[in-house]
């Protein structure tokens, strides 16, 4: 066991503070990673606030991890000391079910092991990336291509793959009109990726406050959803609507913006049930779907794609002592567009 | 104009009674059809009861029409006097929008003309199939193959195409597990068609009352949804769930029965909004969709498929004087499985 520095929430809704946690010894197929940067995801805050009702404390959040391999287990074949690597939302899965075999570990039928706020196969708690070091199986570690700086790469491990995976699955590309709902951590990556995939991209944001950024990042159009005429103007327009917001959507209004056979895909996760008129789906054979992160193979594909197209996250780099303030600012939608912790400051 | 006998509702919720309506002169591309049989669809009752709030009276319901061509306009090329033909839910559409050009007239972007309770292009009300005769454009008329009796073919024009179209669109076939929710007019056709397409078919019905019929019509399994253990047993089982019920579904419970990437498709039309937890879609990248009838080309394909596989509806043939009683029995789910009116009795 190795004792490493970390920032943890000692209890639900408590401020995060510096502490230490134990990392397991480096096993046969493990890599020890010197964490350099960790992104702050909205779901970190959800879990620190026990918003989904299953949080365990103390909690070290962080599932957008970028670092460098410091040590490898004897069975490791894919990574060497000094390699630039990332870890996302999962650190293990059953590896045997049909979904795991198909590279869909995010939908592991026996339940995967989340990077923090979970128990691993030995029943030990997992601790996330707000920390100096982490030990992860090489099969749940991905390579960060040379073209990507580690700081802007970190958020790709959640915000990147969460938007890339559904955009690919629902065939965003040339000739397709894609709307991205929400211009935050996920949304701004959705805009960049959909644009790089060749789609015509529209941002649907509450206000026009971030319009200049949206257009700069690749959006072709930008509309305020607070303006009711937006829904009239854009009726029947989109092949894909990617909703990245965690506030409950007015689903029927957004579904009316889809073309025939269009799909509204939610990657945000409202805590309360939403209301829906099924006629909104009947008209135009529309679909409402959900998507969660992506598989390990697809996460590597996403990183390679982002490197090829020069896509990193837009970040605000902070020190560990600023984490609690950053949480408040995320809740106020006051971040452009992802806080990333320089873990050397922990 | 020709005056023809019909059964009509004179006002919302009023009993239907014998009357006469005017049919337009046979135009260049029209066929005059001697109606032989007309099915009673649940949505006939919805509309007579003004359940969707846009009904116009007097109303002659009926969009499951089977008959014989009695006269053809001078421009008609596809049908001749004596041909066995059917008419479904639509009698016209714009024919110019991209959906119409793609054979998706049911999703006509300018709005199609429904067979009854609508206004045609000349602003005249449309009257449906509870009648002796109807005049329809040949492009909205389909051929009933010789292998199908007209009485059991009539319900295919709505109940058949409404289930066939989504089963085909979502790729029901060998190796796929399909659940059909509801064992009524639509549901029993869903079972027959999904079975004929080669899928493994499960009926999910409130009780086991119609189990013998379900298995006889092609279901491999039959479960009662009133039994809560059904939802535990079948968790994560189905590729496609086709819901044919118009009562609001417990969507989250049904979505939990889908496999990864599975689709719950609604063809029933509850009048009230339903509640949904978006996590039910996130888990397993599930989709919730809707589908409305089918296009004209696909309706012909469906009839040919049904003839090839010997699939007609299971019907109770009634005289016109029994229509009001039949409506009551449909509302009580007391029909196996579709009332069909012998229009000679009007």
XYZ file of C-alpha atoms in Angstrom:
692
model
C 0.000 0.000 0.000
C 1.131 3.538 -0.705
C -0.103 6.605 1.108
C -0.809 9.489 -1.260
C -2.056 13.029 -0.834
C -5.619 13.751 -1.933
C -8.466 16.233 -1.639
C -11.560 14.637 -0.140
C -15.060 15.473 1.067
C -15.253 14.056 4.610
C -19.068 13.997 4.580
C -22.006 14.871 2.328
C -21.961 18.538 1.303
C -18.863 19.199 3.448
C -16.072 21.278 1.915
C -13.260 19.255 0.410
C -9.995 19.269 2.329
C -6.504 17.884 2.053
C -6.048 14.362 3.377
C -4.260 11.141 2.484
C -5.588 7.879 1.067
C -4.076 4.444 0.542
C -3.495 3.159 -2.982
C -3.193 -0.583 -3.536
C 0.203 -2.136 -4.346
C 0.950 -2.202 -8.078
C -0.455 -5.567 -9.223
C 0.566 -7.699 -12.177
C -1.491 -5.749 -14.723
C -1.501 -2.392 -12.956
C 0.089 0.901 -13.778
C 0.956 3.478 -11.135
C 0.134 6.897 -12.529
C 1.555 10.211 -11.393
C -1.544 12.332 -11.755
C -0.808 15.735 -13.281
C -4.276 17.127 -13.851
C -7.836 16.272 -12.800
C -10.960 17.866 -14.248
C -13.950 18.897 -12.135
C -17.097 17.300 -13.523
C -20.584 18.426 -12.523
C -21.220 14.863 -11.348
C -18.375 15.215 -8.817
C -20.516 17.855 -7.154
C -23.675 15.736 -7.437
C -21.914 12.931 -5.629
C -20.268 15.083 -2.975
C -23.768 16.451 -2.335
C -25.123 12.882 -2.279
C -27.557 13.900 -5.022
C -28.024 10.332 -6.244
C -28.365 8.977 -2.706
C -25.576 6.405 -2.704
C -22.453 8.351 -1.778
C -19.771 6.959 0.533
C -17.408 9.193 2.522
C -14.685 10.218 2.722
C -14.884 10.772 -1.030
C -12.012 11.683 -3.329
C -13.765 12.787 -6.535
C -12.212 13.006 -9.956
C -12.761 10.878 -13.063
C -11.044 13.108 -15.601
C -7.463 12.110 -14.929
C -4.358 12.845 -16.968
C -0.858 11.851 -15.889
C 2.306 9.915 -16.556
C 3.082 6.265 -15.878
C 5.497 5.975 -12.930
C 5.615 2.208 -12.514
C 4.206 -0.855 -14.252
C 3.284 -4.305 -12.987
C 5.170 -7.305 -14.400
C 2.293 -8.320 -16.697
C 1.752 -4.883 -18.225
C 2.304 -4.880 -21.997
C 0.575 -1.745 -23.232
C 2.308 0.956 -21.219
C 5.822 1.852 -20.104
C 7.171 4.244 -17.503
C 6.941 7.798 -18.843
C 3.886 7.188 -21.044
C 1.220 9.905 -21.017
C -2.045 8.321 -19.949
C -5.588 9.021 -18.901
C -8.236 7.420 -16.702
C -11.934 8.153 -16.989
C -15.072 7.150 -15.132
C -14.377 3.409 -14.833
C -11.426 1.453 -13.454
C -12.793 -2.065 -13.896
C -15.721 -4.158 -15.164
C -16.579 -7.869 -15.265
C -14.811 -8.228 -18.641
C -16.883 -11.329 -19.411
C -20.446 -10.254 -20.191
C -21.509 -9.641 -23.763
C -21.306 -5.880 -23.326
C -17.754 -6.000 -21.934
C -16.726 -8.326 -24.755
C -18.232 -5.851 -27.222
C -16.218 -2.969 -25.768
C -19.242 -1.507 -23.997
C -17.784 -1.717 -20.479
C -19.843 1.335 -19.559
C -22.891 -0.926 -19.790
C -21.292 -3.942 -18.060
C -24.182 -6.229 -17.186
C -22.671 -7.086 -13.803
C -21.872 -3.458 -13.029
C -18.530 -1.818 -13.589
C -16.292 -0.261 -10.956
C -16.411 3.506 -10.967
C -13.223 5.473 -10.485
C -14.423 6.853 -7.145
C -17.331 6.464 -4.754
C -17.433 2.706 -5.440
C -16.002 -0.548 -4.153
C -13.512 -2.524 -6.215
C -13.522 -6.319 -6.647
C -11.730 -6.719 -3.310
C -14.331 -4.620 -1.540
C -11.965 -1.683 -1.113
C -13.251 1.850 -1.748
C -12.113 3.570 -4.922
C -10.677 7.074 -4.743
C -10.567 9.411 -7.719
C -8.205 11.815 -9.350
C -8.008 14.761 -6.926
C -4.784 13.138 -5.733
C -1.095 12.730 -6.477
C -1.134 9.149 -7.643
C -3.503 6.343 -8.612
C -3.104 2.633 -9.394
C -5.220 1.397 -12.311
C -5.397 -1.783 -14.374
C -3.788 -1.188 -17.760
C -7.005 -2.316 -19.464
C -8.787 0.708 -18.033
C -5.985 3.104 -18.856
C -5.842 4.968 -22.165
C -3.035 6.675 -24.005
C -3.018 10.450 -24.407
C -1.537 11.220 -27.842
C 1.478 13.527 -27.991
C -0.481 16.244 -29.748
C -2.670 16.870 -26.687
C -1.484 18.766 -23.604
C -2.307 16.864 -20.449
C -4.251 19.754 -18.893
C -6.710 20.160 -21.757
C -6.832 16.399 -22.268
C -8.024 15.618 -18.727
C -11.665 16.710 -19.290
C -11.878 14.588 -22.411
C -11.913 11.489 -20.192
C -15.496 12.289 -19.184
C -16.808 15.376 -21.015
C -15.120 14.295 -24.255
C -16.222 10.679 -24.370
C -19.714 11.432 -23.046
C -20.386 13.634 -26.056
C -18.249 11.784 -28.641
C -19.899 8.413 -28.063
C -23.524 9.426 -28.770
C -22.519 11.727 -31.630
C -20.830 8.765 -33.288
C -23.556 6.282 -32.361
C -26.295 8.477 -33.842
C -24.142 9.232 -36.889
C -23.345 12.917 -36.572
C -21.413 13.905 -39.679
C -21.614 15.742 -42.993
C -25.181 16.563 -44.015
C -26.489 16.184 -40.479
C -27.865 18.983 -38.335
C -26.873 18.632 -34.708
C -28.091 20.749 -31.812
C -26.181 20.819 -28.558
C -28.296 21.825 -25.573
C -26.241 23.530 -22.886
C -22.941 25.319 -23.310
C -21.046 24.007 -20.303
C -18.330 21.416 -19.730
C -20.022 18.727 -21.790
C -21.742 21.071 -24.221
C -18.637 22.920 -25.327
C -16.954 19.589 -26.117
C -20.103 18.473 -27.935
C -19.839 21.548 -30.147
C -16.165 20.966 -30.911
C -16.595 17.267 -31.647
C -19.810 17.578 -33.698
C -18.141 20.307 -35.767
C -15.008 18.192 -36.266
C -17.228 15.282 -37.353
C -18.542 17.535 -40.130
C -22.048 18.220 -38.863
C -23.840 21.565 -38.992
C -23.904 22.575 -35.334
C -26.411 24.700 -33.436
C -26.097 25.611 -29.783
C -29.300 25.880 -27.762
C -28.398 27.729 -24.601
C -30.547 29.591 -22.094
C -29.112 32.935 -23.156
C -26.789 34.366 -25.786
C -24.156 35.112 -23.117
C -21.678 32.546 -24.502
C -22.552 33.006 -28.173
C -19.127 34.312 -29.226
C -17.437 31.341 -27.624
C -19.884 28.920 -29.211
C -19.244 30.245 -32.700
C -15.492 30.286 -32.079
C -15.537 26.633 -30.951
C -17.316 25.487 -34.100
C -21.031 26.212 -33.850
C -22.723 27.434 -37.018
C -25.745 28.848 -35.190
C -26.557 29.863 -31.634
C -30.024 30.370 -30.155
C -31.379 31.336 -26.742
C -33.951 28.894 -25.414
C -35.344 31.596 -23.099
C -36.652 33.159 -26.321
C -39.865 31.285 -27.165
C -39.571 32.141 -30.858
C -36.513 29.874 -30.980
C -38.810 26.851 -30.769
C -41.007 28.152 -33.584
C -38.071 29.006 -35.823
C -36.318 25.679 -35.391
C -39.322 23.367 -35.523
C -38.474 20.111 -37.356
C -34.840 21.065 -37.955
C -32.432 18.646 -36.288
C -31.321 15.090 -36.936
C -29.738 14.883 -33.492
C -30.237 16.928 -30.350
C -27.598 16.216 -27.734
C -28.801 17.443 -24.354
C -25.995 17.993 -21.889
C -27.992 19.743 -19.186
C -28.891 18.168 -15.876
C -31.908 20.396 -15.254
C -35.180 18.757 -16.332
C -35.878 19.564 -19.995
C -39.230 20.542 -21.485
C -39.021 17.380 -23.545
C -42.023 17.980 -25.785
C -40.699 21.369 -26.843
C -37.258 19.975 -27.684
C -38.694 16.926 -29.461
C -40.642 19.277 -31.741
C -37.292 20.551 -33.036
C -36.397 17.136 -34.460
C -36.841 16.120 -38.062
C -38.596 12.875 -38.975
C -36.582 9.992 -37.515
C -34.523 12.411 -35.429
C -33.148 11.549 -31.995
C -32.968 13.572 -28.788
C -30.136 12.047 -26.772
C -29.730 12.886 -23.107
C -26.345 12.686 -21.493
C -27.344 15.008 -18.654
C -28.904 13.339 -15.674
C -31.785 15.171 -13.965
C -32.520 13.821 -10.525
C -36.297 14.174 -10.907
C -38.609 12.438 -13.378
C -39.576 14.386 -16.469
C -42.934 14.622 -18.185
C -43.534 13.623 -21.775
C -46.441 13.482 -24.191
C -45.973 10.319 -26.255
C -47.501 12.062 -29.281
C -44.245 14.033 -29.422
C -42.541 10.775 -30.412
C -45.325 9.405 -32.623
C -45.220 12.486 -34.820
C -42.260 11.952 -37.096
C -41.150 8.612 -35.589
C -38.862 10.490 -33.236
C -36.726 8.868 -30.592
C -35.673 9.880 -27.119
C -32.534 8.152 -25.934
C -29.839 8.205 -23.319
C -26.138 7.560 -23.429
C -23.556 7.150 -20.698
C -19.820 7.862 -21.230
C -18.307 5.327 -23.647
C -16.275 2.111 -23.674
C -12.509 1.949 -23.184
C -11.752 1.259 -26.853
C -14.004 4.123 -27.877
C -12.365 6.409 -25.309
C -9.006 5.748 -26.962
C -10.597 6.389 -30.372
C -11.978 9.688 -29.040
C -8.576 10.794 -27.730
C -6.956 9.947 -31.061
C -9.716 11.859 -32.875
C -9.310 14.886 -30.614
C -5.535 14.872 -31.063
C -5.908 14.631 -34.831
C -8.317 17.589 -34.881
C -6.504 19.603 -32.207
C -9.434 19.445 -29.794
C -8.751 19.941 -26.128
C -11.153 21.255 -23.539
C -11.367 24.986 -22.794
C -10.162 25.079 -19.211
C -9.576 27.235 -16.152
C -6.576 25.796 -14.344
C -6.851 26.018 -10.555
C -4.940 25.022 -7.449
C -6.354 22.509 -4.985
C -7.220 25.229 -2.486
C -9.670 26.662 -5.026
C -11.722 23.456 -5.433
C -14.550 24.447 -3.088
C -14.914 27.833 -4.711
C -14.827 26.151 -8.113
C -17.725 23.902 -7.069
C -19.801 26.985 -6.275
C -18.928 28.514 -9.599
C -19.864 25.323 -11.499
C -23.258 25.394 -9.790
C -23.599 29.005 -10.939
C -22.635 28.001 -14.516
C -19.698 30.350 -14.070
C -16.867 28.445 -15.722
C -15.461 28.566 -19.225
C -15.654 25.652 -19.637
C -14.025 23.188 -17.300
C -12.061 23.617 -14.104
C -8.920 21.523 -14.088
C -6.919 20.990 -10.900
C -3.146 21.160 -11.076
C -2.610 18.217 -8.755
C 0.919 19.365 -7.872
C -0.840 21.898 -5.614
C -2.524 19.234 -3.480
C -71.827 13.996 -56.005
C -73.271 10.684 -54.912
C -75.370 10.158 -51.829
C -74.353 7.032 -49.925
C -75.556 5.341 -46.747
C -73.310 5.632 -43.692
C -73.243 5.239 -39.932
C -72.325 8.492 -38.215
C -71.988 10.063 -34.784
C -74.114 13.244 -34.927
C -72.285 14.796 -31.957
C -69.497 14.040 -29.473
C -70.215 10.870 -27.477
C -73.602 10.446 -29.182
C -74.566 6.963 -30.385
C -73.863 6.320 -34.051
C -76.905 6.136 -36.307
C -77.741 5.516 -39.928
C -77.540 8.542 -42.184
C -76.364 9.512 -45.639
C -73.321 11.467 -46.766
C -72.200 12.897 -50.077
C -69.186 11.462 -51.867
C -67.378 13.580 -54.421
C -67.661 12.794 -58.142
C -65.052 10.303 -59.356
C -62.148 12.510 -60.432
C -59.439 11.818 -62.973
C -57.269 9.762 -60.591
C -60.021 8.506 -58.295
C -61.460 5.092 -57.714
C -64.982 4.556 -56.439
C -64.897 1.686 -53.981
C -67.828 -0.507 -52.958
C -66.953 -0.927 -49.297
C -67.490 -4.487 -48.093
C -66.000 -4.379 -44.618
C -64.801 -1.731 -42.168
C -62.859 -2.446 -38.978
C -63.544 -0.668 -35.696
C -60.335 0.862 -34.384
C -59.952 2.110 -30.820
C -59.125 5.514 -32.250
C -62.573 5.639 -33.888
C -63.969 5.680 -30.376
C -61.401 8.254 -29.197
C -62.500 10.562 -31.961
C -66.238 10.006 -31.561
C -65.656 10.851 -27.888
C -63.608 13.894 -28.946
C -60.717 12.539 -26.858
C -58.101 14.460 -28.840
C -60.184 17.622 -28.791
C -60.431 18.309 -32.515
C -63.399 16.261 -33.677
C -65.898 17.523 -36.242
C -69.452 16.219 -36.439
C -71.321 14.519 -37.943
C -68.494 11.970 -38.070
C -68.420 8.791 -40.134
C -65.540 6.823 -38.598
C -63.656 3.980 -40.217
C -60.115 3.809 -41.567
C -59.822 0.065 -41.996
C -61.607 -0.285 -45.287
C -61.752 -3.282 -47.611
C -63.823 -3.369 -50.768
C -64.008 -3.693 -54.518
C -63.393 -1.080 -57.197
C -66.722 -0.078 -58.795
C -65.565 2.714 -61.091
C -62.304 4.357 -62.092
C -61.454 7.870 -63.220
C -59.987 8.340 -66.709
C -56.422 8.815 -65.417
C -56.372 5.752 -63.175
C -53.675 3.268 -64.193
C -53.178 1.058 -61.180
C -56.671 -0.308 -60.596
C -59.559 -1.660 -62.643
C -63.210 -2.299 -61.879
C -63.494 -5.465 -59.786
C -60.110 -5.140 -58.094
C -59.990 -5.929 -54.377
C -58.650 -2.875 -52.598
C -58.104 -1.301 -49.219
C -57.944 2.196 -47.747
C -56.285 3.005 -44.454
C -55.882 6.098 -42.299
C -54.934 8.569 -45.031
C -56.598 9.545 -48.295
C -54.170 12.259 -49.386
C -50.964 14.130 -48.554
C -48.971 16.974 -50.100
C -46.983 14.479 -52.237
C -44.170 17.023 -52.586
C -42.332 17.253 -49.258
C -39.281 15.127 -48.625
C -41.259 12.698 -46.478
C -43.941 12.179 -49.115
C -41.262 11.703 -51.757
C -39.643 9.104 -49.484
C -42.889 7.157 -49.119
C -43.466 8.445 -45.594
C -46.815 10.099 -46.322
C -47.826 9.383 -42.723
C -45.298 12.043 -41.712
C -46.167 14.515 -44.497
C -44.600 17.798 -43.465
C -47.603 19.788 -44.627
C -50.052 17.433 -42.972
C -51.837 14.589 -44.709
C -55.574 14.204 -45.112
C -57.052 11.637 -42.773
C -59.729 9.279 -44.017
C -62.333 10.808 -41.737
C -62.680 13.704 -39.306
C -60.565 15.923 -41.574
C -60.908 18.364 -44.425
C -59.653 17.494 -47.880
C -57.779 19.859 -50.208
C -61.059 21.404 -51.335
C -62.080 22.069 -47.759
C -64.714 19.326 -47.810
C -65.057 17.046 -44.780
C -63.805 13.481 -45.151
C -66.046 10.595 -44.161
C -64.740 7.153 -43.335
C -65.514 3.540 -43.985
C -68.706 2.896 -42.016
C -70.465 3.442 -45.319
C -71.459 1.778 -48.592
C -69.068 3.571 -50.873
C -66.063 5.876 -50.841
C -64.119 7.814 -53.483
C -60.345 7.772 -53.024
C -57.344 8.798 -55.102
C -55.677 5.717 -56.545
C -52.380 6.761 -54.972
C -53.914 6.263 -51.540
C -55.561 2.987 -52.447
C -53.786 -0.351 -51.968
C -54.361 -3.779 -53.446
C -55.586 -6.624 -51.257
C -53.905 -9.809 -52.514
C -56.128 -12.720 -53.522
C -54.920 -14.841 -50.621
C -56.558 -12.557 -48.051
C -60.309 -12.500 -47.380
C -61.622 -8.952 -47.355
C -63.122 -9.240 -43.861
C -59.872 -10.241 -42.125
C -57.895 -7.903 -44.378
C -59.812 -4.763 -43.352
C -58.120 -4.383 -39.916
C -54.693 -4.703 -41.520
C -55.150 -1.214 -42.984
C -54.604 0.281 -39.541
C -53.811 -2.417 -36.945
C -51.605 -4.300 -39.407
C -49.529 -1.416 -40.735
C -49.259 0.275 -37.327
C -47.471 -2.786 -35.963
C -45.692 -3.911 -39.145
C -44.008 -0.574 -39.784
C -42.170 -0.233 -36.428
C -41.333 -3.942 -36.303
C -39.615 -3.570 -39.671
C -38.061 -0.196 -38.862
C -36.512 -1.489 -35.636
C -35.428 -4.706 -37.346
C -37.570 -7.381 -35.729
C -36.419 -10.710 -37.133
C -34.473 -13.884 -36.410
C -32.355 -13.620 -33.262
C -34.359 -10.695 -31.924
C -36.521 -10.795 -28.827
C -39.691 -8.773 -29.236
C -42.255 -8.014 -26.557
C -45.729 -6.880 -27.503
C -47.501 -4.921 -24.772
C -51.256 -5.333 -24.927
C -53.200 -8.150 -26.561
C -55.908 -6.224 -28.339
C -56.576 -5.204 -31.917
C -53.077 -3.883 -32.532
C -51.306 -6.267 -30.154
C -52.638 -9.458 -31.688
C -51.455 -8.305 -35.111
C -48.093 -7.364 -33.583
C -47.746 -10.920 -32.306
C -48.615 -12.465 -35.662
C -46.336 -10.177 -37.650
C -43.350 -10.328 -35.263
C -43.616 -14.120 -35.283
C -43.825 -14.231 -39.071
C -40.753 -11.977 -39.242
C -38.862 -14.666 -37.303
C -38.517 -12.931 -33.928
C -38.937 -14.600 -30.541
C -42.194 -13.079 -29.307
C -43.373 -12.391 -25.768
C -46.758 -10.954 -24.903
C -46.967 -8.636 -21.903
C -50.627 -8.397 -21.004
C -52.359 -7.305 -17.823
C -53.552 -10.830 -17.112
C -53.143 -14.331 -18.514
C -56.761 -14.307 -19.715
C -55.806 -14.367 -23.400
C -52.699 -16.536 -23.016
C -53.996 -19.451 -25.098
C -54.836 -17.129 -27.956
C -51.456 -15.420 -27.708
C -49.562 -18.679 -27.987
C -51.804 -19.853 -30.806
C -51.196 -16.645 -32.775
C -47.421 -17.025 -32.555
C -46.177 -15.855 -29.151
C -43.401 -17.925 -27.604
C -44.004 -16.569 -24.092
C -46.832 -14.812 -22.282
C -46.580 -12.873 -19.025
C -49.020 -10.949 -16.855
C -47.878 -7.424 -16.077
C -50.146 -7.335 -13.012
C -47.631 -9.819 -11.538
C -44.712 -7.716 -10.268
C -42.293 -10.651 -10.572
C -42.698 -10.393 -14.363
C -40.557 -7.257 -14.312
C -37.851 -8.949 -12.262
C -37.806 -12.069 -14.419
C -37.623 -10.226 -17.714
C -35.175 -7.488 -16.771
C -32.788 -6.702 -19.648
C -34.425 -9.179 -22.030
C -35.859 -7.477 -25.104
C -34.429 -5.875 -28.220
C -37.785 -4.298 -29.037
C -40.843 -3.634 -26.938
C -43.853 -2.635 -29.011
C -46.439 -0.972 -26.813
C -49.916 -1.015 -28.293
C -51.814 0.202 -25.249
C -53.367 3.613 -24.968
C -53.345 3.682 -21.157
C -50.299 5.528 -19.773
C -47.440 3.039 -19.298
C -45.108 2.830 -16.309
C -42.286 3.703 -18.686
C -39.374 3.156 -16.308
C -40.541 -0.367 -15.497
C -40.916 -1.282 -19.160
C -37.606 0.335 -20.145
C -35.860 -1.866 -17.570
C -36.924 -4.880 -19.644
C -34.829 -3.726 -22.610
C -31.378 -5.000 -23.443
C -28.541 -2.599 -24.141
C -29.458 -0.564 -27.218
C -33.039 -1.821 -27.048
C -36.018 0.278 -28.114
C -39.432 0.739 -26.557
C -41.730 1.852 -29.364
C -45.138 3.302 -28.622
C -47.903 3.011 -31.141
C -50.599 3.512 -28.529
C -51.564 7.083 -27.829
C -52.285 8.007 -24.206
C -54.105 11.303 -23.893
C -52.186 12.368 -20.764
C -48.461 13.035 -20.397
C -46.370 10.230 -18.939
C -43.549 10.411 -16.422
C -40.043 9.182 -17.107
C -36.733 9.023 -15.285
C -34.041 9.786 -17.872
C -31.654 7.386 -16.108
C -33.867 4.612 -17.497
C -32.571 5.585 -20.943
C -28.970 6.344 -19.926
C -28.555 2.852 -18.514
C -27.916 0.654 -21.509
C -28.272 3.391 -24.133
C -31.958 2.595 -24.460
C -34.358 4.421 -26.689
C -37.984 5.369 -26.371
C -39.677 5.994 -29.677
C -42.998 6.428 -31.338
C -44.379 5.309 -34.656
C -47.575 6.191 -36.505
C -49.168 3.859 -39.095
C -46.937 3.561 -42.202
C -46.578 4.924 -45.712
C -48.647 3.806 -48.691
C -45.831 1.781 -50.266
C -45.162 0.093 -46.943
C -48.867 -0.597 -46.469
C -48.858 -2.483 -49.755
C -45.704 -4.339 -48.660
C -47.451 -5.253 -45.392
C -50.508 -6.600 -47.200
C -48.314 -8.676 -49.502
C -46.371 -9.965 -46.477
C -49.576 -10.861 -44.633
C -50.971 -12.651 -47.674
C -47.745 -14.583 -48.114
C -47.800 -15.672 -44.471
C -51.567 -16.206 -44.272
C -52.028 -13.464 -41.696
C -55.425 -11.879 -41.337
C -56.864 -10.268 -38.269
C -58.878 -12.300 -35.775
C -62.280 -10.721 -36.095
C -65.832 -10.616 -34.783
C -68.067 -9.755 -37.709
C -70.999 -7.515 -36.769
C -73.914 -5.742 -38.383
C -74.184 -1.970 -38.374
C -76.852 -1.992 -35.667
C -74.297 -3.508 -33.295
C -71.720 -0.707 -33.668
C -72.637 1.178 -30.490
C -72.563 -1.997 -28.417
C -69.251 -2.922 -30.026
C -67.803 0.428 -28.929
C -68.728 -0.371 -25.335
C -67.125 -3.775 -25.628
C -63.912 -2.335 -27.096
C -63.692 0.027 -24.110
C -64.102 -3.032 -21.865
C -61.335 -4.880 -23.788
C -64.019 -7.405 -24.647
C -63.258 -8.226 -28.262
C -61.215 -10.976 -29.834
C -59.637 -9.135 -31.499
C -61.230 -6.699 -33.888
C -64.816 -5.876 -34.672
C -65.424 -5.686 -38.387
C -68.636 -4.212 -39.770
C -70.337 -5.964 -42.659
C -71.192 -2.767 -44.484
C -74.017 -4.454 -46.413
C -76.000 -4.137 -43.177
C -75.795 -0.329 -43.113
